[in-house]
PDB file of N, CA and C in Angstrom:
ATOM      1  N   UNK A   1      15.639  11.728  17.802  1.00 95.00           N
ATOM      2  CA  UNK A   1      14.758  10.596  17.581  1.00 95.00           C
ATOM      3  C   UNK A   1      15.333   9.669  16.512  1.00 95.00           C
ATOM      4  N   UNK A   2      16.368  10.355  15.303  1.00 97.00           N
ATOM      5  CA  UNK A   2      16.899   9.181  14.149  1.00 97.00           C
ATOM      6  C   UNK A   2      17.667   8.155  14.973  1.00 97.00           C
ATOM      7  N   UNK A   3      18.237   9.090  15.955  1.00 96.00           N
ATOM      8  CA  UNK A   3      19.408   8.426  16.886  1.00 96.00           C
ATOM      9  C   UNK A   3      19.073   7.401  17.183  1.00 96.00           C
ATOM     10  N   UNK A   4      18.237   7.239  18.064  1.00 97.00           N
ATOM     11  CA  UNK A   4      17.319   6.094  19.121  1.00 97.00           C
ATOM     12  C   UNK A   4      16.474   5.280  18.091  1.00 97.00           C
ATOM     13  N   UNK A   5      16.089   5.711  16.886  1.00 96.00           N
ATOM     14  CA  UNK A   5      15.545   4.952  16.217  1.00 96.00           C
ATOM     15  C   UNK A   5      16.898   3.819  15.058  1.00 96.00           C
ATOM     16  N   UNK A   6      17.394   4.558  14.818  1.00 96.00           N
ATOM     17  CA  UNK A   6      18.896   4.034  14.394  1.00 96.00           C
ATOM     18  C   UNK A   6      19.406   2.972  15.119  1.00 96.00           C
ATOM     19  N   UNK A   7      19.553   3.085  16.621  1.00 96.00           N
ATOM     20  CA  UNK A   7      20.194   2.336  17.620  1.00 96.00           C
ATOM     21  C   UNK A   7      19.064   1.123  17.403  1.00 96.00           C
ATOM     22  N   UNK A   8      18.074   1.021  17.706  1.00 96.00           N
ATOM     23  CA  UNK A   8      17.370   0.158  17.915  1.00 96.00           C
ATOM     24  C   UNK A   8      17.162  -0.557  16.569  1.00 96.00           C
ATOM     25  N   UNK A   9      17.235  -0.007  15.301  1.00 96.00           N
ATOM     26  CA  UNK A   9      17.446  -0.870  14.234  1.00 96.00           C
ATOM     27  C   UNK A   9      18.665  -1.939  13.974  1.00 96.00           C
ATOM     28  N   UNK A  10      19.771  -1.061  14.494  1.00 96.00           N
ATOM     29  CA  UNK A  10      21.124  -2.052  14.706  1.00 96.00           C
ATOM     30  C   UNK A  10      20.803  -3.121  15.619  1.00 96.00           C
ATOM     31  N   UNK A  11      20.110  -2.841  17.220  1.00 96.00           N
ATOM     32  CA  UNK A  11      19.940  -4.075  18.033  1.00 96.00           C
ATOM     33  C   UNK A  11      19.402  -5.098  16.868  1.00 96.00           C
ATOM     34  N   UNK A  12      17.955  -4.980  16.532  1.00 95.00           N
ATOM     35  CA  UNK A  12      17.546  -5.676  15.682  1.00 95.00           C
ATOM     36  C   UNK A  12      18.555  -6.314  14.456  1.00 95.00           C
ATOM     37  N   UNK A  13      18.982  -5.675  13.532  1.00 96.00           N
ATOM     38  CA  UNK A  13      19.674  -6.531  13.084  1.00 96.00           C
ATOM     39  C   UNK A  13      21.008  -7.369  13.478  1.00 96.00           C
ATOM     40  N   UNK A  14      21.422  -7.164  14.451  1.00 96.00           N
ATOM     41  CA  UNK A  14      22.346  -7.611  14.982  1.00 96.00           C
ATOM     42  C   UNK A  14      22.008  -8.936  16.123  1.00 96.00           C
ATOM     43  N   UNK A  15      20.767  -9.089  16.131  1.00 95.00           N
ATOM     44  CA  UNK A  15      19.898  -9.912  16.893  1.00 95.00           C
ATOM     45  C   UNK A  15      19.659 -10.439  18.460  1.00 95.00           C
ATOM     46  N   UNK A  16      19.835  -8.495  18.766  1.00 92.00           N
ATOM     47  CA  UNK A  16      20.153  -8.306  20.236  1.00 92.00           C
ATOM     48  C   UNK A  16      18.471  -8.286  20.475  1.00 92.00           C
ATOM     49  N   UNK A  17      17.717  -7.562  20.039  1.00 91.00           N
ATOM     50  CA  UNK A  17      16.164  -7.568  19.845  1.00 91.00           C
ATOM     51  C   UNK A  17      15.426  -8.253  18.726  1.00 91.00           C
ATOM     52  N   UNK A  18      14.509  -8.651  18.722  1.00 92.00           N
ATOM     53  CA  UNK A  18      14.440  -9.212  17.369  1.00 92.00           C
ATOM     54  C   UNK A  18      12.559  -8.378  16.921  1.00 92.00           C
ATOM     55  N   UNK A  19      12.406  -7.462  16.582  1.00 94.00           N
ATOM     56  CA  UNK A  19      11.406  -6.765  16.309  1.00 94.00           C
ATOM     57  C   UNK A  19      11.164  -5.992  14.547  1.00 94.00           C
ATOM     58  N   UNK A  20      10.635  -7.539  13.837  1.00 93.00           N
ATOM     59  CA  UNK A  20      10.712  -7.336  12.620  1.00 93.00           C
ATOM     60  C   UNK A  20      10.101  -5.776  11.648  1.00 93.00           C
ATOM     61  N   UNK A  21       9.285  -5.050  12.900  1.00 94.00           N
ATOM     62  CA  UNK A  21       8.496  -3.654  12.499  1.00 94.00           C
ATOM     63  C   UNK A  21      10.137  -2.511  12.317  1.00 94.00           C
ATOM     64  N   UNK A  22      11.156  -2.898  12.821  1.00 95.00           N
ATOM     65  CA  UNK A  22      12.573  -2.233  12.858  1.00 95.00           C
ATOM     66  C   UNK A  22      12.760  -1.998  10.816  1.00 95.00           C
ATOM     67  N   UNK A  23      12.141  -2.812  10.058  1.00 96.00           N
ATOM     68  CA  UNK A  23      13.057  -2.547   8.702  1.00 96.00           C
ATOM     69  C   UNK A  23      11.722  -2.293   8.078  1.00 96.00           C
ATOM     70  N   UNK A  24      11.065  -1.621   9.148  1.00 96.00           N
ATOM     71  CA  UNK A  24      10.049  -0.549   8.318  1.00 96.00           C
ATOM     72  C   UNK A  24      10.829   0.931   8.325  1.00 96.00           C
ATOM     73  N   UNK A  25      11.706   1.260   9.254  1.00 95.00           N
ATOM     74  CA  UNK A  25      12.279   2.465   9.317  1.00 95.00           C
ATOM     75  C   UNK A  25      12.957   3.064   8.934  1.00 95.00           C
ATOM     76  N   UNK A  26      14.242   2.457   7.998  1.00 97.00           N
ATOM     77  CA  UNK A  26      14.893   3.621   7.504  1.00 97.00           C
ATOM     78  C   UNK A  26      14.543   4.373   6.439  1.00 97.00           C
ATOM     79  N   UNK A  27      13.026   4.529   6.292  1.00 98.00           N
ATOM     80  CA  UNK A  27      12.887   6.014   5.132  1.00 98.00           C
ATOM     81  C   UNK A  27      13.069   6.863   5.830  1.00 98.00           C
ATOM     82  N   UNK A  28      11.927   6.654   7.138  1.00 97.00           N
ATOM     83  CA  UNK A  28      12.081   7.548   8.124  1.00 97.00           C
ATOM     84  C   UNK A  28      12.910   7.985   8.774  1.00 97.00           C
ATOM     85  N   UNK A  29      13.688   7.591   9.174  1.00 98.00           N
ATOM     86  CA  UNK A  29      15.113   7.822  10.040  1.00 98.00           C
ATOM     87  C   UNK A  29      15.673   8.857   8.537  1.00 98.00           C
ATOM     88  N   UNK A  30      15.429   8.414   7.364  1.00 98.00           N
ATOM     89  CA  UNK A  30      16.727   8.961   6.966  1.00 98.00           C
ATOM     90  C   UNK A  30      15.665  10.735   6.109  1.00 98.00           C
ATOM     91  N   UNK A  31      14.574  10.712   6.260  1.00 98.00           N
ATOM     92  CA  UNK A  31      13.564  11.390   6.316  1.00 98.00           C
ATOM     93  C   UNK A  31      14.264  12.701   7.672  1.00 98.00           C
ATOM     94  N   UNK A  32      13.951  12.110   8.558  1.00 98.00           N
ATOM     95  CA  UNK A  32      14.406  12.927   9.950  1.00 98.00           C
ATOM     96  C   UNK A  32      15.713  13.314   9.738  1.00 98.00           C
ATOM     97  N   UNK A  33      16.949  12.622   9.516  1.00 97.00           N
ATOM     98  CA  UNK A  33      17.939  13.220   9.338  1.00 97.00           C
ATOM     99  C   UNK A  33      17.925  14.402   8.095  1.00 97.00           C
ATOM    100  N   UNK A  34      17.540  14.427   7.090  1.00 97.00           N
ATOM    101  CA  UNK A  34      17.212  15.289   6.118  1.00 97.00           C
ATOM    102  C   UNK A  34      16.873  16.364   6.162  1.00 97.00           C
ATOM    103  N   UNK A  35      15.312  16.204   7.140  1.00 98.00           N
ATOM    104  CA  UNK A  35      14.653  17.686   7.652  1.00 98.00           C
ATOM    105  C   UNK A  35      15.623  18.367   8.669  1.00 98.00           C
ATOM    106  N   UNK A  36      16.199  17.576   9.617  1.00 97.00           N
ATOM    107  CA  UNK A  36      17.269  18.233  10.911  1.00 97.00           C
ATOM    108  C   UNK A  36      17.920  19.007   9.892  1.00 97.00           C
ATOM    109  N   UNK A  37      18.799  18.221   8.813  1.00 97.00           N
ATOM    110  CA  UNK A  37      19.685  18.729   8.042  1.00 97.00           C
ATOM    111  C   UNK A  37      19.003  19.952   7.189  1.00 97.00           C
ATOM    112  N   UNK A  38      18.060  20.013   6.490  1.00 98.00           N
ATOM    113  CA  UNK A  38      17.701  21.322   6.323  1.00 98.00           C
ATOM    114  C   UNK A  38      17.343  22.484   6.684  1.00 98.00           C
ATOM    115  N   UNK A  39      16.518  22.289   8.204  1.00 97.00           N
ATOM    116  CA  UNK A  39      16.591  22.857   9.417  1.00 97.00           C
ATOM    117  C   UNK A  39      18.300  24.180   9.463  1.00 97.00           C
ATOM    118  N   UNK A  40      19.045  23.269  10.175  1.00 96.00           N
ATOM    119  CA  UNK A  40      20.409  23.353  10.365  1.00 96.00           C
ATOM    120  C   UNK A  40      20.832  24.392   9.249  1.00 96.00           C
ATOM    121  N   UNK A  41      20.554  23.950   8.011  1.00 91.00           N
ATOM    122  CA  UNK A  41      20.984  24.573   6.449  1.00 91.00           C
ATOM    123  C   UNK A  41      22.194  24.823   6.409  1.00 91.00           C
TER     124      UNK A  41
END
C-alpha cells in the first residue's frame, strides 16, 4: 500500500494527476514503511 500510495504522490507532483489531498501522505507512507520494517525486524 506505501508503494501505490508513493506512486501516486509522484504522479501528483510531477503533474501527471493533480490531487492536492496527495501531500497529506507522506507521514503515512513513511509510517507504513516503518511498521513493514519492524514487522520484517
Amino acid at each position: 500500500m506505501a508503494a501505490i500510495m508513493g506512486h501516486n504522490l509522484r504522479r501528483h507532483r510531477e503533474g501527471k494527476h493533480h490531487d492536492p489531498d496527495q501531500e497529506r501522505l507522506p507521514p503515512t507512507i513513511a509510517a507504513m514503511i516503518r511498521t513493514a520494517r519492524d514487522i520484517l525486524g
